[in-house]
C-alpha positions as semicolon CSV with decimal commas, in nm:
position;residue;x (nm);y (nm);z (nm)
1;M;4,109;-1,656;0,864
2;P;3,831;-1,446;0,707
3;P;3,868;-1,069;0,695
4;L;3,750;-0,883;1,002
5;T;3,477;-0,715;0,800
6;S;3,317;-1,052;0,724
7;V;3,325;-1,157;1,089
8;W;3,183;-0,822;1,193
9;H;2,892;-0,844;0,949
10;T;2,791;-1,187;1,078
11;Q;2,767;-1,050;1,432
12;I;2,555;-0,744;1,361
13;P;2,186;-0,808;1,443
14;T;1,954;-0,717;1,161
15;W;1,723;-0,417;1,197
16;E;1,426;-0,654;1,207
17;Q;1,579;-0,857;1,491
18;K;1,655;-0,543;1,693
19;M;1,299;-0,428;1,641
20;K;1,154;-0,763;1,751
21;D;1,372;-0,786;2,062
22;T;1,292;-0,436;2,186
23;S;0,925;-0,475;2,091
24;K;0,903;-0,784;2,314
25;S;1,051;-0,584;2,602
26;F;0,806;-0,303;2,536
27;I;0,504;-0,539;2,533
28;H;0,621;-0,684;2,865
29;Q;0,651;-0,334;3,009
30;L;0,309;-0,241;2,872
31;S;0,141;-0,547;3,025
32;Q;0,264;-0,457;3,372
33;Y;0,027;-0,164;3,406
34;T;-0,249;-0,216;3,146
35;R;-0,369;-0,540;3,310
36;I;-0,428;-0,723;2,983
37;S;-0,505;-1,037;3,184
38;N;-0,842;-0,881;3,276
39;F;-0,964;-0,949;2,922
40;M;-0,836;-1,301;2,865
41;H;-1,164;-1,489;2,921
42;L;-1,395;-1,314;2,676
43;D;-1,621;-1,511;2,440
44;L;-1,562;-1,369;2,092
45;A;-1,620;-1,688;1,893
46;S;-1,978;-1,608;1,786
47;A;-1,913;-1,262;1,637
48;D;-1,893;-1,220;1,259
49;T;-1,749;-0,866;1,282
50;I;-1,569;-0,699;1,569
51;W;-1,512;-0,326;1,599
52;I;-1,206;-0,190;1,780
53;V;-1,222;0,185;1,839
54;S;-0,963;0,380;2,035
55;D;-0,899;0,739;2,132
56;G;-0,651;0,933;2,343
57;G;-0,513;1,268;2,435
58;K;-0,248;1,465;2,617
59;D;-0,272;1,673;2,933
60;S;0,045;1,870;2,994
61;E;0,318;1,604;2,959
62;N;0,096;1,303;3,036
63;G;-0,082;1,091;2,776
64;Y;-0,395;0,885;2,835
65;Y;-0,619;0,665;2,622
66;G;-0,941;0,465;2,606
67;W;-1,057;0,182;2,381
68;I;-1,366;-0,026;2,322
69;I;-1,431;-0,363;2,155
70;T;-1,781;-0,444;2,032
71;D;-1,981;-0,660;1,798
72;A;-2,259;-0,516;1,583
73;S;-2,490;-0,439;1,874
74;H;-2,321;-0,430;2,214
75;I;-1,999;-0,367;2,403
76;I;-1,781;-0,672;2,462
77;C;-1,507;-0,505;2,666
78;K;-1,337;-0,171;2,719
79;G;-1,015;-0,039;2,866
80;K;-0,823;0,276;2,950
81;G;-0,483;0,382;3,079
82;H;-0,184;0,612;3,068
83;T;0,070;0,627;2,786
84;T;0,438;0,542;2,819
85;G;0,707;0,751;2,653
86;N;0,938;1,043;2,710
87;K;0,728;1,330;2,839
88;E;0,881;1,591;2,612
89;H;0,769;1,385;2,310
90;M;0,417;1,312;2,434
91;D;0,137;1,400;2,193
92;S;-0,202;1,284;2,068
93;L;-0,054;1,040;1,816
94;R;0,137;0,855;2,086
95;A;-0,163;0,845;2,319
96;E;-0,397;0,715;2,048
97;S;-0,139;0,462;1,928
98;S;-0,120;0,327;2,284
99;G;-0,495;0,277;2,293
100;M;-0,495;0,092;1,961
101;L;-0,203;-0,125;2,072
102;H;-0,366;-0,221;2,402
103;A;-0,692;-0,323;2,230
104;L;-0,512;-0,516;1,956
105;T;-0,313;-0,707;2,219
106;V;-0,641;-0,826;2,372
107;I;-0,784;-0,934;2,035
108;V;-0,467;-1,109;1,922
109;H;-0,465;-1,321;2,237
110;H;-0,806;-1,458;2,141
111;I;-0,707;-1,507;1,778
112;R;-0,405;-1,711;1,890
113;N;-0,632;-1,931;2,101
114;G;-0,885;-1,981;1,821
115;N;-1,153;-1,786;2,007
116;C;-1,191;-1,514;1,741
117;T;-1,228;-1,562;1,365
118;A;-1,429;-1,244;1,299
119;K;-1,352;-0,966;1,054
120;I;-1,183;-0,682;1,245
121;K;-1,282;-0,319;1,189
122;L;-1,016;-0,098;1,344
123;A;-1,112;0,269;1,384
124;S;-0,941;0,584;1,510
125;N;-0,993;0,958;1,468
126;N;-0,618;1,018;1,433
127;L;-0,560;1,045;1,059
128;L;-0,184;0,979;1,073
129;L;-0,234;0,665;1,283
130;V;-0,497;0,543;1,037
131;K;-0,270;0,610;0,737
132;R;0,024;0,429;0,898
133;T;-0,189;0,129;0,989
134;K;-0,358;0,110;0,648
135;L;-0,015;0,104;0,487
136;I;0,101;-0,198;0,684
137;C;-0,227;-0,379;0,613
138;E;-0,176;-0,324;0,239
139;Y;0,196;-0,393;0,204
140;S;0,293;-0,592;0,520
141;S;0,623;-0,401;0,540
142;R;0,770;-0,051;0,548
143;L;1,049;0,142;0,384
144;P;1,354;0,183;0,612
145;T;1,309;0,562;0,623
146;Q;0,961;0,526;0,770
147;Y;1,099;0,375;1,090
148;A;1,263;0,706;1,184
149;A;0,925;0,882;1,221
150;P;0,795;0,977;1,569
151;H;0,639;0,707;1,785
152;M;0,730;0,419;1,558
153;D;0,812;0,210;1,864
154;L;0,437;0,172;1,921
155;Q;0,354;0,149;1,553
156;C;0,606;-0,132;1,502
157;I;0,425;-0,346;1,759
158;I;0,087;-0,262;1,604
159;D;0,235;-0,365;1,269
160;S;0,364;-0,698;1,394
161;L;0,035;-0,788;1,563
162;I;-0,160;-0,718;1,246
163;V;0,080;-0,881;0,999
164;E;0,138;-1,194;1,205
165;H;-0,211;-1,260;1,341
166;I;-0,497;-1,073;1,171
167;I;-0,605;-1,183;0,823
168;D;-0,931;-0,995;0,765
169;I;-0,903;-0,633;0,878
170;E;-1,039;-0,296;0,770
171;V;-0,887;0,027;0,904
172;I;-1,132;0,317;0,930
173;H;-1,089;0,688;0,993
174;V;-1,373;0,820;1,209
175;K;-1,426;1,187;1,290
176;G;-1,393;1,274;1,659
177;H;-1,630;1,456;1,894
178;Q;-1,931;1,396;1,672
179;D;-2,162;1,402;1,975
180;T;-2,112;1,780;1,985
181;L;-2,023;1,859;1,623
182;K;-2,264;1,652;1,416
183;H;-2,632;1,723;1,355
184;G;-2,827;1,401;1,324
185;S;-2,768;1,039;1,415
186;L;-2,417;0,905;1,472
187;T;-2,279;0,607;1,285
188;W;-2,178;0,302;1,491
189;E;-1,810;0,396;1,461
190;E;-1,879;0,757;1,565
191;H;-2,079;0,641;1,866
192;L;-1,796;0,410;1,971
193;N;-1,538;0,685;1,924
194;V;-1,737;0,909;2,159
195;R;-1,737;0,629;2,416
196;A;-1,362;0,569;2,375
197;D;-1,303;0,942;2,423
198;Q;-1,505;0,931;2,745
199;L;-1,294;0,640;2,871
200;A;-0,975;0,831;2,789
201;T;-1,104;1,131;2,982
202;I;-1,179;0,908;3,281
203;A;-0,823;0,773;3,262
204;R;-0,692;1,130;3,262
205;F;-0,844;1,200;3,604
206;E;-0,878;0,855;3,757
207;H;-0,546;0,682;3,703
208;K;-0,235;0,768;3,899
209;P;0,050;0,902;3,685
210;L;0,307;0,642;3,580
211;T;0,626;0,606;3,775
212;Y;0,943;0,722;3,603
213;L;1,043;0,368;3,500
214;Q;0,693;0,300;3,364
215;Q;0,691;0,629;3,174
216;C;1,017;0,571;2,988
217;S;1,033;0,353;2,678
218;W;1,288;0,271;2,409
219;H;1,268;0,322;2,038
220;P;1,308;-0,011;1,850
221;S;1,638;0,105;1,699
222;A;1,791;0,170;2,041
223;V;2,014;-0,099;2,191
224;I;2,087;0,120;2,492
225;Q;1,952;0,456;2,610
226;L;2,146;0,719;2,807
227;F;1,976;0,915;3,086
228;I;2,130;1,210;3,272
229;N;1,938;1,348;3,570
230;K;1,644;1,132;3,464
231;Q;1,633;1,293;3,120
232;P;1,684;1,084;2,802
233;I;1,971;1,190;2,578
234;N;1,855;1,141;2,219
235;K;2,114;1,339;2,025
């Protein structure tokens, strides 16, 4: 009979498997209120380049986001919504990551079905989100310590969508609020960022707040989460 330590090691799921399993659960939860099915019949086959620009923000403890997908001259589709996550950890990074994830989910559906072979230009005004996403595009993996950073549950799903499905991608940092801060004409990415910000603002006032179960989400390293009086216990 092999030592108990050997048996134990064969039964421990790898970090990658835990991350994949909980990411699948998170995508399912996300799809229940972002209505991804609304965007499943778009014609993206004729575009050479597609821009995906997202934005988001935080109002009190609630996050909201907007995103837009375009070709070189016109809007193909757009979306908006509220951000899941523990309210005490809500911030701009989480909100903007949610917008990027929602838009990428739409694009990846069409890539899987052969309806999109265009170069993808992915833009955000959140510098940390851009740096994280550029890193995964360049190296296709992360150091273990990087997974402990805030909001990596969302980033892990963004990573997997890019690594597994998108071959030609450029990640761009675009300055925000250039409609009020910049003198002169806006670039295409700046114009789209302004529009994504407007969609996020609409979501802030238009959408009903998420229910408690919709609001809560798990970190990919968590096999189980403890709640006491509807508050997550993280330490």
